Coordinates of N, CA and C in Angstrom, one line a residue:
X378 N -6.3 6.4 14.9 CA -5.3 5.6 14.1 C -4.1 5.2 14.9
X379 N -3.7 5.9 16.3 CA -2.7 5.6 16.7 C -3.0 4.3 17.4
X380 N -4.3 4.1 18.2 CA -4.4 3.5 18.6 C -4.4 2.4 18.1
X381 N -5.0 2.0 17.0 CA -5.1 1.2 16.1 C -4.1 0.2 15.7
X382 N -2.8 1.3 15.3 CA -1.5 0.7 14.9 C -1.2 0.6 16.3
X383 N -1.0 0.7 17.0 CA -0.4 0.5 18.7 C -1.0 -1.2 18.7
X384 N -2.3 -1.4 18.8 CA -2.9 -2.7 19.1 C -2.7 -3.6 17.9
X385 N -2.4 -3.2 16.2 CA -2.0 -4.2 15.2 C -0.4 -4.9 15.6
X386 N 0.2 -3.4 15.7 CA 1.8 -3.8 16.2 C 1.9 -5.1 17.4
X387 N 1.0 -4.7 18.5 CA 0.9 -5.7 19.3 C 0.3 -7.2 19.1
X388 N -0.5 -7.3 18.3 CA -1.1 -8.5 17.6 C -0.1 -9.5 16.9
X389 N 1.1 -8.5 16.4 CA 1.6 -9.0 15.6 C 2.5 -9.8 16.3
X390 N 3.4 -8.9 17.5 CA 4.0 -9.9 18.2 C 3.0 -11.5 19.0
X391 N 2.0 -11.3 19.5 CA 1.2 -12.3 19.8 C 1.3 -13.8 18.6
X392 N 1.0 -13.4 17.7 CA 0.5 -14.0 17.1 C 1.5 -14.6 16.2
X393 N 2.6 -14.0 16.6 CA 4.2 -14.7 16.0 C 4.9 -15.4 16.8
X394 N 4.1 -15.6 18.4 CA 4.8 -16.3 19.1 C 3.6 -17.3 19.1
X395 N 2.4 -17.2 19.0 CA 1.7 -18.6 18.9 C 1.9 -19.4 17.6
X396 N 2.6 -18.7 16.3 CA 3.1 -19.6 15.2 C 2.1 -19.5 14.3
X397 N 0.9 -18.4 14.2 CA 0.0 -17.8 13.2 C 0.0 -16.8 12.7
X398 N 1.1 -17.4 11.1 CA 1.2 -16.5 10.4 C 0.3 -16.1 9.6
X399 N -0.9 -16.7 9.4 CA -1.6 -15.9 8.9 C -2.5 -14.6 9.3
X400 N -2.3 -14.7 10.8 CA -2.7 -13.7 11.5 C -2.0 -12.4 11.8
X401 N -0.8 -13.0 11.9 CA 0.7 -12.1 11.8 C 0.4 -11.0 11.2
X402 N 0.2 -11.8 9.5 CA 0.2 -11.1 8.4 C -0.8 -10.0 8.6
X403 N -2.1 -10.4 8.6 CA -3.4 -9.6 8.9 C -2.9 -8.3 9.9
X404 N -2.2 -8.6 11.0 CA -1.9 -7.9 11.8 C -1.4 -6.8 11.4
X405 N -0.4 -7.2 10.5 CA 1.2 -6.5 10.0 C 0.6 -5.4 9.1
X406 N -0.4 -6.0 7.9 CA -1.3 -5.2 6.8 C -2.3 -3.9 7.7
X407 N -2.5 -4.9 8.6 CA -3.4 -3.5 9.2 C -3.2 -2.7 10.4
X408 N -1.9 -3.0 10.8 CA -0.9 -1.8 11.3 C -0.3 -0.5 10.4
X409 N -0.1 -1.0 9.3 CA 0.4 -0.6 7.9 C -0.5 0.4 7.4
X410 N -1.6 -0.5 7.4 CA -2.9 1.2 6.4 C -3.0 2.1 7.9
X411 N -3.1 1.5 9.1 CA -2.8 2.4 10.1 C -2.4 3.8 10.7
X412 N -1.2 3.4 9.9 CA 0.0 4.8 9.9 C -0.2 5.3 9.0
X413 N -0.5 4.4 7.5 CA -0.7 5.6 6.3 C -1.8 6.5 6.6
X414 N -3.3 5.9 6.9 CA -3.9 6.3 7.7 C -4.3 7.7 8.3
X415 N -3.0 7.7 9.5 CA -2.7 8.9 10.4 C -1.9 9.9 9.6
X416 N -1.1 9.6 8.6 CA -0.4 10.3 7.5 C -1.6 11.0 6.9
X417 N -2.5 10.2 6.6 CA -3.3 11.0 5.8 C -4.4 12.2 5.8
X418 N -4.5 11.6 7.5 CA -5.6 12.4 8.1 C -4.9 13.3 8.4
X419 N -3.6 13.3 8.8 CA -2.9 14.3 9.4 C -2.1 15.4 8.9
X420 N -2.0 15.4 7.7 CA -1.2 15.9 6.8 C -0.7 17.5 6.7
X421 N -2.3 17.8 6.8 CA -2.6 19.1 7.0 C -2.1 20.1 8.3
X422 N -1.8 19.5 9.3 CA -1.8 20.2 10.7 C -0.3 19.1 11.4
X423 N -0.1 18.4 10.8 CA 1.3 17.5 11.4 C 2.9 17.9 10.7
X424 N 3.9 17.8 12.2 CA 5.2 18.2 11.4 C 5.5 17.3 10.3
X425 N 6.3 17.7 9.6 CA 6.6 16.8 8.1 C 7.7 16.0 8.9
X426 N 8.6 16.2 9.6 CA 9.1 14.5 10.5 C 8.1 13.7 10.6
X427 N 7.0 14.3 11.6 CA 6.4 13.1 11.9 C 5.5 12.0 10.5
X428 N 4.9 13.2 10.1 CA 4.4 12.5 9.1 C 5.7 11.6 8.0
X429 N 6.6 11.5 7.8 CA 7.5 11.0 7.2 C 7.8 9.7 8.2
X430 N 7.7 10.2 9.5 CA 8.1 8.8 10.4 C 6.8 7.8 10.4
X431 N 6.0 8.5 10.6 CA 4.5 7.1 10.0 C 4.4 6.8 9.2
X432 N 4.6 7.5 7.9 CA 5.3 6.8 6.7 C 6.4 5.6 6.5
X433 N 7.0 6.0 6.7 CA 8.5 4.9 7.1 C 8.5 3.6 7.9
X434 N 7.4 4.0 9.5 CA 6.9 3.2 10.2 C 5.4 2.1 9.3
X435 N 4.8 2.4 8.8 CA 3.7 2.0 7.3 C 4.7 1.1 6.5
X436 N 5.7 1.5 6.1 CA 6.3 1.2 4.9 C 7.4 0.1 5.8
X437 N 7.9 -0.3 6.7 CA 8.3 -1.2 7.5 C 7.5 -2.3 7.8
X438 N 6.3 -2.1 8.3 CA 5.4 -2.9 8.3 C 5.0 -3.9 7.2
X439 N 4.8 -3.2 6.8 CA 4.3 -3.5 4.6 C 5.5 -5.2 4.4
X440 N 6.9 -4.1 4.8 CA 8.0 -4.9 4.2 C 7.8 -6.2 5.4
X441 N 8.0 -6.0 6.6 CA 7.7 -7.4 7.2 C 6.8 -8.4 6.9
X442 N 5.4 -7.8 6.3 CA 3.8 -8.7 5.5 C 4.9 -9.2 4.5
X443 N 5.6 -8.1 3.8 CA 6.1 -9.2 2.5 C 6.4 -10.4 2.9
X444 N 7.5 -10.4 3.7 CA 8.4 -11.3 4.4 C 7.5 -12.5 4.9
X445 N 6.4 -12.0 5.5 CA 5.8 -13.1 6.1 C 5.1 -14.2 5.5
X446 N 4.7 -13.8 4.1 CA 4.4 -14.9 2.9 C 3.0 -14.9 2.5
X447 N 2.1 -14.6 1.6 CA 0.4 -14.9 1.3 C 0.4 -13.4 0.8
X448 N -0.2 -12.8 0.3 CA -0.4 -11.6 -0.1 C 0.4 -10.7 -0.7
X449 N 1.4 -11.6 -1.3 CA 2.4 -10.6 -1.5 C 2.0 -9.2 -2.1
X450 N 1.8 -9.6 -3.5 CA 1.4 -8.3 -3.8 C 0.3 -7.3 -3.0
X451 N -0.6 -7.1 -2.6 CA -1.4 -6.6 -1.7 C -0.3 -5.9 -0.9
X452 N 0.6 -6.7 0.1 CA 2.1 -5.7 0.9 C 2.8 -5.1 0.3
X453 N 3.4 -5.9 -1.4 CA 4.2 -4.5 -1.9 C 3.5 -3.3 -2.2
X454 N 1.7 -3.1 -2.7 CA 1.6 -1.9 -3.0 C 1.0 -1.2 -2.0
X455 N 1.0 -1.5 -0.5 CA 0.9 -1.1 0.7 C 2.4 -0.5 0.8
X456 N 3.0 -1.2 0.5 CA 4.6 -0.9 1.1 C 4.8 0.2 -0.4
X457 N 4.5 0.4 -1.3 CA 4.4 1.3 -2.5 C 3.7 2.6 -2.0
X458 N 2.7 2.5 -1.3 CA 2.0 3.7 -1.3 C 2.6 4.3 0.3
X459 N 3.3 3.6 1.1 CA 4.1 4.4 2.3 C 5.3 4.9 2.0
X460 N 5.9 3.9 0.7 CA 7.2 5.0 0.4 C 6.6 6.2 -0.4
X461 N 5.6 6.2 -1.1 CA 5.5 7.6 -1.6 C 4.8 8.2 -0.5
X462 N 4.2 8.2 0.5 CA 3.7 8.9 1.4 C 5.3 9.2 2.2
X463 N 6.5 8.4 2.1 CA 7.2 8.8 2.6 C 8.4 10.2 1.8
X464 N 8.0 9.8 0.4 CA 9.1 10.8 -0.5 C 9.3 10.0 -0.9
X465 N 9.4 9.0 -1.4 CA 10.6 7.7 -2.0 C 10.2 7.5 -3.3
X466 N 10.1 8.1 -4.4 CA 9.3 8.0 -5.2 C 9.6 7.2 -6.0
X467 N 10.8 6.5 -6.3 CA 11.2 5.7 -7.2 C 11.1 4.1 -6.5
X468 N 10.8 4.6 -5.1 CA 10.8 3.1 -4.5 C 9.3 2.7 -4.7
X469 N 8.6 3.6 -4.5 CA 7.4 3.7 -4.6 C 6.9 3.2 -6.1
X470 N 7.7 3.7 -6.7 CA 7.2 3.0 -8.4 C 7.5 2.0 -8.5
X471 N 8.7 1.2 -8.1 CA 9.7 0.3 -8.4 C 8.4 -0.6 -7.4
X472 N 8.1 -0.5 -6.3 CA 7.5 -2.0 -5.5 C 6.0 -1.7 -5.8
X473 N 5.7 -0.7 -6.9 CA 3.9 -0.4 -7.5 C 4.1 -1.3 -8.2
X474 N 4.6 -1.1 -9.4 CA 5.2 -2.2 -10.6 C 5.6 -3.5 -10.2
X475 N 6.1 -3.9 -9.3 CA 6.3 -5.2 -8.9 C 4.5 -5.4 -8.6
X476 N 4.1 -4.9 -7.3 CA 2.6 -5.8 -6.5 C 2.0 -5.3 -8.1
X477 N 1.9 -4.5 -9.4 CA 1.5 -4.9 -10.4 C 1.3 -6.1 -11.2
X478 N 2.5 -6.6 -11.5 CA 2.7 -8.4 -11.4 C 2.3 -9.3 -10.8
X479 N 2.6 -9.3 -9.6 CA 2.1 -10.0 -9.0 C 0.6 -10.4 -8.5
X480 N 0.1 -8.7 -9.0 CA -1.3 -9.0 -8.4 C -2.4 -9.4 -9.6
X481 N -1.6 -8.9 -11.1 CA -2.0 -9.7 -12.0 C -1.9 -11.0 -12.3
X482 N -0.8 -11.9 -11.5 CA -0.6 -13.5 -11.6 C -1.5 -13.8 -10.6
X483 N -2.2 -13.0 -9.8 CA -3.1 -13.9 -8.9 C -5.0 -13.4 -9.6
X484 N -4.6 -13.0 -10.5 CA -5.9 -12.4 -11.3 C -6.6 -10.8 -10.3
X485 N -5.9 -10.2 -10.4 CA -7.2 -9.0 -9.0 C -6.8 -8.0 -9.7
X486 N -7.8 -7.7 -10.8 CA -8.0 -6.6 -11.7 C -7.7 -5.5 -11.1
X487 N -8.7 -5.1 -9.7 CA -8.8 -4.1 -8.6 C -7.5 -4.3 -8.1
X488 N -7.0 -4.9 -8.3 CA -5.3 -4.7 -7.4 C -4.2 -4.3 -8.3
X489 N -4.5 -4.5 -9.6 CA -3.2 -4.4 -10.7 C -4.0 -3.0 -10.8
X490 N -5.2 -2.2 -10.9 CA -5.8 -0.9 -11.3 C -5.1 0.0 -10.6
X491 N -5.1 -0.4 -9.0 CA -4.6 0.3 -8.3 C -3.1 0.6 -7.6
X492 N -2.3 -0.4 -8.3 CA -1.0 -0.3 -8.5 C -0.8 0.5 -10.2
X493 N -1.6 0.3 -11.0 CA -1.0 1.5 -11.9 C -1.6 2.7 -12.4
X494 N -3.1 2.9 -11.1 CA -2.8 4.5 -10.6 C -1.7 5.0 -9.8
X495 N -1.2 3.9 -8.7 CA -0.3 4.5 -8.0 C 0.8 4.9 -9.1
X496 N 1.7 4.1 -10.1 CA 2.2 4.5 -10.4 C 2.5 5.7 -11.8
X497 N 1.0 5.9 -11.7 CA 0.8 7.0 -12.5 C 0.7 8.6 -11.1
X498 N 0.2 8.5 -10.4 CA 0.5 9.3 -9.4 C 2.2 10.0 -9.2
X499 N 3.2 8.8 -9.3 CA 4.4 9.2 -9.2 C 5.1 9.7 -10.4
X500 N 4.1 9.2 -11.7 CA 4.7 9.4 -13.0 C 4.8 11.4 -13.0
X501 N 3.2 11.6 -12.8 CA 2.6 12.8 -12.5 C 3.3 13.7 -11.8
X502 N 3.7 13.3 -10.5 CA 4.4 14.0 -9.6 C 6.2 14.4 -10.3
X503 N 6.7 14.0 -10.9 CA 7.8 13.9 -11.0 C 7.7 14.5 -13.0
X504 N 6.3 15.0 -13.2 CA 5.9 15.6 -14.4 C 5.9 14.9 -15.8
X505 N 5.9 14.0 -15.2 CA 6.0 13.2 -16.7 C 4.7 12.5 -17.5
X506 N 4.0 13.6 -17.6 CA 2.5 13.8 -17.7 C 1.8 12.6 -18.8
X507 N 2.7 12.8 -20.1 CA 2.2 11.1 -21.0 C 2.2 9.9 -20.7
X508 N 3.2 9.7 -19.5 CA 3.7 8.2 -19.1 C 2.2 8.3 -18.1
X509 N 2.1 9.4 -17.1 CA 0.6 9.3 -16.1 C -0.5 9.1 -17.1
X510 N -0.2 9.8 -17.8 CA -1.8 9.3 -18.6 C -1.9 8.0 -19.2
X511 N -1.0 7.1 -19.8 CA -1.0 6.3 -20.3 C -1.4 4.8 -18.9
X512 N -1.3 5.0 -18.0 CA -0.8 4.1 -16.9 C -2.3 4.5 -16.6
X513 N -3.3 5.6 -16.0 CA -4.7 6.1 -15.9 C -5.4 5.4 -16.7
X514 N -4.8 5.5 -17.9 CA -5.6 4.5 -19.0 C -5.7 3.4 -18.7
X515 N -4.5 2.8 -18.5 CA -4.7 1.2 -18.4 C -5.7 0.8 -17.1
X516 N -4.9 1.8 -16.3 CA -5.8 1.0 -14.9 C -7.9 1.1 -15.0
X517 N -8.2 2.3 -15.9 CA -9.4 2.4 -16.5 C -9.9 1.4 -17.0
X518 N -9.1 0.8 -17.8 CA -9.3 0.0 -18.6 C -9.7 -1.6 -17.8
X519 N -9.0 -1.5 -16.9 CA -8.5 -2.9 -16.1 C -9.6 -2.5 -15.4
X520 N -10.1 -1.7 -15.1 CA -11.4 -1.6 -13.9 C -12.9 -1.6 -14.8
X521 N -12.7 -1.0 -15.7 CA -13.9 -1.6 -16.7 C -14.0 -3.5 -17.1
X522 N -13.3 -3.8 -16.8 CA -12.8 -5.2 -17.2 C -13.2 -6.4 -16.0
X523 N -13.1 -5.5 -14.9 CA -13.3 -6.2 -13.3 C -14.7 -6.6 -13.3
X524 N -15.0 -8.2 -13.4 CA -16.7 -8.7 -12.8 C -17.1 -8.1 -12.1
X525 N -16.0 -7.8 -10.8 CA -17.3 -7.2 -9.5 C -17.1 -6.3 -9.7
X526 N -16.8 -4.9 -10.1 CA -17.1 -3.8 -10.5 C -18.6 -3.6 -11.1
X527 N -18.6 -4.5 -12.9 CA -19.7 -4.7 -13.6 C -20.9 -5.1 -13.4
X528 N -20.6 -6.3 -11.9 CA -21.6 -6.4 -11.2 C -22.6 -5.6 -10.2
X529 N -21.6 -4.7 -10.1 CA -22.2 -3.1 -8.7 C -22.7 -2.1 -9.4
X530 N -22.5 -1.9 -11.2 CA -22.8 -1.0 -12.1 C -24.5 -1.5 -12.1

């Protein structure tokens, strides 16, 4: 993973000085799962700084894709799921519920599902057990509802 985000980080500058932002962007997104990534694998056996600093470093990233323009939603709930891998839990809800929107105006069932498990995750964590269940539901719902899901059934 380190190396991974080492070589996206570096793509990113490349590819912002040849004036391809849409490569940027690619770059930026997959620097981003990168570090969550290493967070994740790591979790178990890594100091809680560092893991909080790949987090943060994830969740920077995310926010740059936003910035760069095309995928918005896809970056905020990238940039959603690094602030809660970081502790940020309300930021974490707050930019789930946004790439929720947004990824419903662009129609991507699988992307609004998984912005409101995330934000049933943080409902959960913070014990607010009917709000998590209600939000589990919907994203259920919204995944029963997805063609290519129904098509893979």
């Amino acid at each position: 993973e380190q190396q991974a985000s080492v070589l996206a980080e570096d793509s990113v500058s490349l590819f912002k000085s040849l004036g391809d932002s849409t490569r940027q962007l690619d770059s930026l997104l997959l620097g981003a799962e990168a570090h969550l990534r290493r967070v994740k694998r790591r979790e178990a056996n890594a100091q809680r700084s560092s893991l909080r600093a790949w987090a943060l470093k994830a969740k920077s990233l995310a926010h740059l894709a936003h910035g760069v323009g095309g995928f918005h939603g896809k970056a905020l709930l990238l940039r959603a799921r690094a602030a809660k891998a970081a502790g940020e839990a309300a930021q974490a809800y707050e930019d789930a519920a946004e790439a929720q929107k947004l990824l419903a105006d662009a129609s991507d069932r699988c992307g609004v599902a998984s912005a409101l498990l995330l934000q049933a995750e943080v409902k959960a964590v913070e014990g607010q057990d009917s709000e998590a269940l209600s939000l589990t539901t919907q994203a259920q719902a919204m995944l029963k509802k997805s063609p290519t899901l129904q098509a893979e059934v």
